[in-house]
PDB file of C-alpha atoms in Angstrom:
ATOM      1  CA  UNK A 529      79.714  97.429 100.470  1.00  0.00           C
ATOM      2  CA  UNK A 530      81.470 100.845 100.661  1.00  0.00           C
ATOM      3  CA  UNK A 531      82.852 101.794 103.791  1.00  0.00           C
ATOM      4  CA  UNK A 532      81.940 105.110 105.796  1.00  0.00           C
ATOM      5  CA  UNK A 533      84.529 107.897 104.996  1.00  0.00           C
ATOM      6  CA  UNK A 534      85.589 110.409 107.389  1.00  0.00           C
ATOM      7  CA  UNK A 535      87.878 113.728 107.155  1.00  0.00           C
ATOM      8  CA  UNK A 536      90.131 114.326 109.947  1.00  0.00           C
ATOM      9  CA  UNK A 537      93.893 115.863 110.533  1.00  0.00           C
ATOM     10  CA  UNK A 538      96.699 114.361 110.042  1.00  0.00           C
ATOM     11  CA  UNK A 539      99.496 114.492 112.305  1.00  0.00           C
ATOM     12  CA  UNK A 540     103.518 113.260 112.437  1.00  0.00           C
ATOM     13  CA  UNK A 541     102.004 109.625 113.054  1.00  0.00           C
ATOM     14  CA  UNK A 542      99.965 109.584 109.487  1.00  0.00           C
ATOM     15  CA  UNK A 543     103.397 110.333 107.107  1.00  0.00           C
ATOM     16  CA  UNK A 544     103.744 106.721 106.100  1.00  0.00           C
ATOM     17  CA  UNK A 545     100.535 106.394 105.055  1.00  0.00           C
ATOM     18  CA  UNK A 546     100.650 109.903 103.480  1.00  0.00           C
ATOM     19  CA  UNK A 547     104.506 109.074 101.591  1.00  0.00           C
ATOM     20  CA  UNK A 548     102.902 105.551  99.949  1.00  0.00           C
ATOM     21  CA  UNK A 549      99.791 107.996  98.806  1.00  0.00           C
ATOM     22  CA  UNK A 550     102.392 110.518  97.418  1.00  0.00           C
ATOM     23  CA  UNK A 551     104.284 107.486  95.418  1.00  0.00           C
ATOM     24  CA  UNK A 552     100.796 106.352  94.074  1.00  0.00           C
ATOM     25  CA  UNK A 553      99.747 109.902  92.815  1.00  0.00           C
ATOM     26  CA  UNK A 554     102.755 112.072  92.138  1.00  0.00           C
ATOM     27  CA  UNK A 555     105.836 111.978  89.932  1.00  0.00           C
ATOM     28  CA  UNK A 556     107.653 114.370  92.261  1.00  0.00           C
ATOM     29  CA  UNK A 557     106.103 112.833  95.736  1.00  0.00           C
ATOM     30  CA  UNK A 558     107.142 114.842  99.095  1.00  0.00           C
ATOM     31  CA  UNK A 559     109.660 112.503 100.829  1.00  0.00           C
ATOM     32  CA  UNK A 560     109.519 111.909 104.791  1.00  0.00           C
ATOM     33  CA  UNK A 561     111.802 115.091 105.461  1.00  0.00           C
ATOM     34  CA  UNK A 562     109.761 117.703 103.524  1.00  0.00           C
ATOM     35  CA  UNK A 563     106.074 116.544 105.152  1.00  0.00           C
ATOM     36  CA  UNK A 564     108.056 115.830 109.178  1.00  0.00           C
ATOM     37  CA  UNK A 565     109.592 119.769 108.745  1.00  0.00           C
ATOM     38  CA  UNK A 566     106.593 121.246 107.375  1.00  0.00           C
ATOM     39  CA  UNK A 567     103.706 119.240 110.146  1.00  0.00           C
ATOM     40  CA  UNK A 568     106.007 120.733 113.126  1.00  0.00           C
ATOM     41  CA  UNK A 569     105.399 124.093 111.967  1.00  0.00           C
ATOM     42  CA  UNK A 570     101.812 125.796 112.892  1.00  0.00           C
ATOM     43  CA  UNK A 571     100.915 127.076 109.567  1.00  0.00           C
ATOM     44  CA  UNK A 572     100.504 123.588 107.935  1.00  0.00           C
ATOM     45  CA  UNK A 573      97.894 121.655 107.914  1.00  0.00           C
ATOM     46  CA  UNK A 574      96.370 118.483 106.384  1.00  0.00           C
ATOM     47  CA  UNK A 575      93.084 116.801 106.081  1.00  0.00           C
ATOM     48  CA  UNK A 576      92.802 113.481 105.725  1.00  0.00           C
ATOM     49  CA  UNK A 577      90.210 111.442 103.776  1.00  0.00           C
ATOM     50  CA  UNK A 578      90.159 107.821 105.807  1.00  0.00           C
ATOM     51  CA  UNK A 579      88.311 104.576 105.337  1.00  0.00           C
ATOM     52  CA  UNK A 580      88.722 101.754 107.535  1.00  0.00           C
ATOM     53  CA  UNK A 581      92.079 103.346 109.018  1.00  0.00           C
ATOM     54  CA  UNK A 582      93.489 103.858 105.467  1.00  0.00           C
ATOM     55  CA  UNK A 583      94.342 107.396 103.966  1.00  0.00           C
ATOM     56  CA  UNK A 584      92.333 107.595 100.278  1.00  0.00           C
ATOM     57  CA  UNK A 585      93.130 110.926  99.839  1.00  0.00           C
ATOM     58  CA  UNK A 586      94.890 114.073 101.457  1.00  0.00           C
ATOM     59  CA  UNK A 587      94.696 117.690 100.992  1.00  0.00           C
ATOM     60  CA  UNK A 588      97.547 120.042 102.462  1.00  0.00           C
ATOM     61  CA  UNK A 589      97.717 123.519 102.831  1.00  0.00           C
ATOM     62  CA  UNK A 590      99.535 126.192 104.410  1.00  0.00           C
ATOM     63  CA  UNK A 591      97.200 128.978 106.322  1.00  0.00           C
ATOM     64  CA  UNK A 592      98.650 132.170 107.663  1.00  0.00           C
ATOM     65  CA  UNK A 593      96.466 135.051 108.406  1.00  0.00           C
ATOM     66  CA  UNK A 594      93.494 135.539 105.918  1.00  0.00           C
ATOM     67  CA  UNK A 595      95.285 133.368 102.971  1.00  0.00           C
ATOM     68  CA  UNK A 596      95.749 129.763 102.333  1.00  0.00           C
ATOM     69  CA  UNK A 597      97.733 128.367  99.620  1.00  0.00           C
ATOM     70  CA  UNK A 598      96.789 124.413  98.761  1.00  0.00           C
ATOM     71  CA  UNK A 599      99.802 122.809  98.323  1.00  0.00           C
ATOM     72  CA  UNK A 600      98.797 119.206  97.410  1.00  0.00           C
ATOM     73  CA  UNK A 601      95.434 117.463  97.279  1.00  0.00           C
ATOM     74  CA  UNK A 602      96.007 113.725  96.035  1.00  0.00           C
ATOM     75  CA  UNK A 603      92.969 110.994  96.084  1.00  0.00           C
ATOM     76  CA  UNK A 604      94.079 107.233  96.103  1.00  0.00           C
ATOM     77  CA  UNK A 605      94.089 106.040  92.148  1.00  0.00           C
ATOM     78  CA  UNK A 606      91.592 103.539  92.865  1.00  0.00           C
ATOM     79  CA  UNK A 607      89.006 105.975  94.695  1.00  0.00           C
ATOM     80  CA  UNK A 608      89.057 108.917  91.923  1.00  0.00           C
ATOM     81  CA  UNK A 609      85.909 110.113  90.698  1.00  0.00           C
ATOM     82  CA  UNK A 610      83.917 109.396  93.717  1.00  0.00           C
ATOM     83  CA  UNK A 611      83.548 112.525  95.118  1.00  0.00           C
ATOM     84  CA  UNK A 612      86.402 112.616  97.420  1.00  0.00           C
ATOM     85  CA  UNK A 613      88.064 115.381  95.905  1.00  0.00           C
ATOM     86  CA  UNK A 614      85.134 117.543  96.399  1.00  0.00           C
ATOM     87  CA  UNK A 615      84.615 116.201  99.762  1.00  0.00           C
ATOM     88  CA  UNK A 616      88.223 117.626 101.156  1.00  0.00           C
ATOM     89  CA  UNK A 617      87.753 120.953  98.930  1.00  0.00           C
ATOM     90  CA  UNK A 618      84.532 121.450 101.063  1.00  0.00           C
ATOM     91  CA  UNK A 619      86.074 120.371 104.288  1.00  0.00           C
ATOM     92  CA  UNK A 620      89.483 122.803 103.266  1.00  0.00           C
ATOM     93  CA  UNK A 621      86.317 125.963 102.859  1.00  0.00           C
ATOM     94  CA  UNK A 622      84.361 125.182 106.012  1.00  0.00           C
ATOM     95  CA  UNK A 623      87.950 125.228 108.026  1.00  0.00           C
ATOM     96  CA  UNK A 624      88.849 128.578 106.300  1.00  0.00           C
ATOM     97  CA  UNK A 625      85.533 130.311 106.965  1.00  0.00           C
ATOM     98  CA  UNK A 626      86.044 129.151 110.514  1.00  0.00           C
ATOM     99  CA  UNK A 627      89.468 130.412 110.539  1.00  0.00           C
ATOM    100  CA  UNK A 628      89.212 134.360 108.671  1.00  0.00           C
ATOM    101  CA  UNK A 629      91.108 133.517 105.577  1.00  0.00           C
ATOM    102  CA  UNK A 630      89.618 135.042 102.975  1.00  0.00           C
ATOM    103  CA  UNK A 631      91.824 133.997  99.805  1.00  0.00           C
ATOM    104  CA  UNK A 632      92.982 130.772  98.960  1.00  0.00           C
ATOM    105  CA  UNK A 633      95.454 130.088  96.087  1.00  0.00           C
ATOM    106  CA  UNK A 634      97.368 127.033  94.654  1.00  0.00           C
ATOM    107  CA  UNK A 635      99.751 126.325  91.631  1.00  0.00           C
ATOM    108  CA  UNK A 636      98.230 122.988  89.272  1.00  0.00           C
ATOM    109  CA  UNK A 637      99.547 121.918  86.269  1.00  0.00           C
ATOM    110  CA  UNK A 638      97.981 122.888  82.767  1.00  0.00           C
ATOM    111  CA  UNK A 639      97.902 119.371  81.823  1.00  0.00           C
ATOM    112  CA  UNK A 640      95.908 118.450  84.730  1.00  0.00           C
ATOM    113  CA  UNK A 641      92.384 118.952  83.554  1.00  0.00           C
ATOM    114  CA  UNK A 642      90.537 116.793  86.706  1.00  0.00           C
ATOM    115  CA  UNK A 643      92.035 119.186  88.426  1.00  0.00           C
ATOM    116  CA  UNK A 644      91.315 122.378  87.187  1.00  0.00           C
ATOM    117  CA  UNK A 645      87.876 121.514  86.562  1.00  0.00           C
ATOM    118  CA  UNK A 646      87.561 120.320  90.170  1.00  0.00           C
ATOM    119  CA  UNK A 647      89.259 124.260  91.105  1.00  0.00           C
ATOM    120  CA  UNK A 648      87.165 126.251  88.611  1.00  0.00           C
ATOM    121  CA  UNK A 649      84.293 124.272  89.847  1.00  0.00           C
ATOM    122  CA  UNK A 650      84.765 125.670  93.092  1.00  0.00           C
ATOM    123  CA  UNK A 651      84.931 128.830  91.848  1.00  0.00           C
ATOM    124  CA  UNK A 652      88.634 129.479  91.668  1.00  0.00           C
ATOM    125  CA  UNK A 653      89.815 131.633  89.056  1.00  0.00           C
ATOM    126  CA  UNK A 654      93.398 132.210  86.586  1.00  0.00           C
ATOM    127  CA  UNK A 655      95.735 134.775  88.264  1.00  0.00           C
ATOM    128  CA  UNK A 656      98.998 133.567  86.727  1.00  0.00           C
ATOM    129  CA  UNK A 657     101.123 131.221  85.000  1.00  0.00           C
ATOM    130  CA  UNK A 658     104.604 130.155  86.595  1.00  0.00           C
ATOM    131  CA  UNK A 659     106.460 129.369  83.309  1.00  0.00           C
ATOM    132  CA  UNK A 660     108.555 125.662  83.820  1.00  0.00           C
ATOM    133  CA  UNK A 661     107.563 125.511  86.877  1.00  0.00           C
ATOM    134  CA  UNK A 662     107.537 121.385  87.582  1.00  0.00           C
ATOM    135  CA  UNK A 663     110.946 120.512  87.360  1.00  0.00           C
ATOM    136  CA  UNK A 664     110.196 116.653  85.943  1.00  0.00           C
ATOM    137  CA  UNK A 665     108.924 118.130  82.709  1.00  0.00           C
ATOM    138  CA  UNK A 666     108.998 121.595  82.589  1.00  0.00           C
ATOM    139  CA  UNK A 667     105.292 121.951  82.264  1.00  0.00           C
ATOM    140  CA  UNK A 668     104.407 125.947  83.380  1.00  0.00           C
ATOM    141  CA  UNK A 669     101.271 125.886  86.175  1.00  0.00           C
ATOM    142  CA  UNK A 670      98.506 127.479  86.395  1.00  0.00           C
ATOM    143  CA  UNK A 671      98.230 130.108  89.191  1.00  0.00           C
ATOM    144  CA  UNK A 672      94.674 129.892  90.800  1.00  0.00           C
ATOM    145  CA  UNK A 673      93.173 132.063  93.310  1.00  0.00           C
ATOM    146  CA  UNK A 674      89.430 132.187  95.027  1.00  0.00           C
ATOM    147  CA  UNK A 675      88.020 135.015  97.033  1.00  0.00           C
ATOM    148  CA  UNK A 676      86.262 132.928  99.782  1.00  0.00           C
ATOM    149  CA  UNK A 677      83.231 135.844  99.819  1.00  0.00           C
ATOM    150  CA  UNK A 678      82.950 134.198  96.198  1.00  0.00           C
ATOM    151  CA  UNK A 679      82.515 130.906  97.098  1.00  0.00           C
ATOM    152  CA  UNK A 680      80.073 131.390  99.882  1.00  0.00           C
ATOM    153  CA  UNK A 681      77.641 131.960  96.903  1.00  0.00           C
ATOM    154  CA  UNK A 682      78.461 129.128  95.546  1.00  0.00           C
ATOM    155  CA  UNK A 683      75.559 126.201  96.206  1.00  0.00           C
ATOM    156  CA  UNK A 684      76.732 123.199  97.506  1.00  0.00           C
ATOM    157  CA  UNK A 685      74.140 119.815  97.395  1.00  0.00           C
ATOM    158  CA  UNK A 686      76.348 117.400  98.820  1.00  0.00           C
ATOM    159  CA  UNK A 687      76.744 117.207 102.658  1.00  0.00           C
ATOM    160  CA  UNK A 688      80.934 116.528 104.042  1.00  0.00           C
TER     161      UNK A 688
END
């Protein structure tokens, strides 16, 4: 039987759970310092994906004025392709519609197709390229930006 799933912030006490979700997902995971400097400032912000009390996926972002850049969005290897992804992409657009932003970018590399497909789905659209850009392989990334007047057109079916 699967368990309810609910979205909610994550805070200071959360980075353990959020550093073993980074191991599981990431070849260059944040490490304790980077997440406990970036949650003290005010422009930061993460929603969590929990079940049970355990983190199964994450989606940070930074938000200053009327633009938000995504920095990571990770799902727990065993819980991919179950919707959860889509679930903290909605929850990211209802929080910046609250909030005024009206752009929202993020960097993702070419390789990952899930992930772009996920993006583009969303409506997000090619701006860029940052040539080398991940440092583990070299791989360039894919610069992806959506007007949030876009995506409020967009349908959604499936309820947070």
């Amino acid at each position: 039987m699967e368990q309810e799933l609910c979205i909610v912030f994550l805070n200071q006490s959360h980075i353990r759970q959020l550093l073993k979700l980074e191991a599981q997902c990431f070849t260059l995971p944040w490490d304790e310092t980077q997440f406990s400097r970036l949650m003290t400032g005010e422009h930061f912000k993460v929603l969590g994906m929990m079940e049970c009390g355990e983190l199964r996926g994450y989606l940070s972002f930074l938000h200053v004025r009327d633009q938000a850049e995504i920095m990571n969005l990770a799902v727990h290897p065993g819980k991919r392709q179950k919707g959860l992804g889509k679930k903290l992409m909605k929850a990211l657009l209802g929080y910046c519609r609250i909030h005024g932003v009206q752009w929202i970018s993020l960097e993702v590399r070419m390789s990952n197709v899930p992930a772009i497909s996920l993006y583009q789905g969303f409506g997000f659209k090619e701006v860029g390229r940052r040539e080398k850009y991940y440092t583990d392989t070299g791989e360039d990334a894919l610069v992806l930006q959506l007007e949030l007047a876009h995506a409020l057109k967009l349908p959604f079916s499936q309820k947070i």
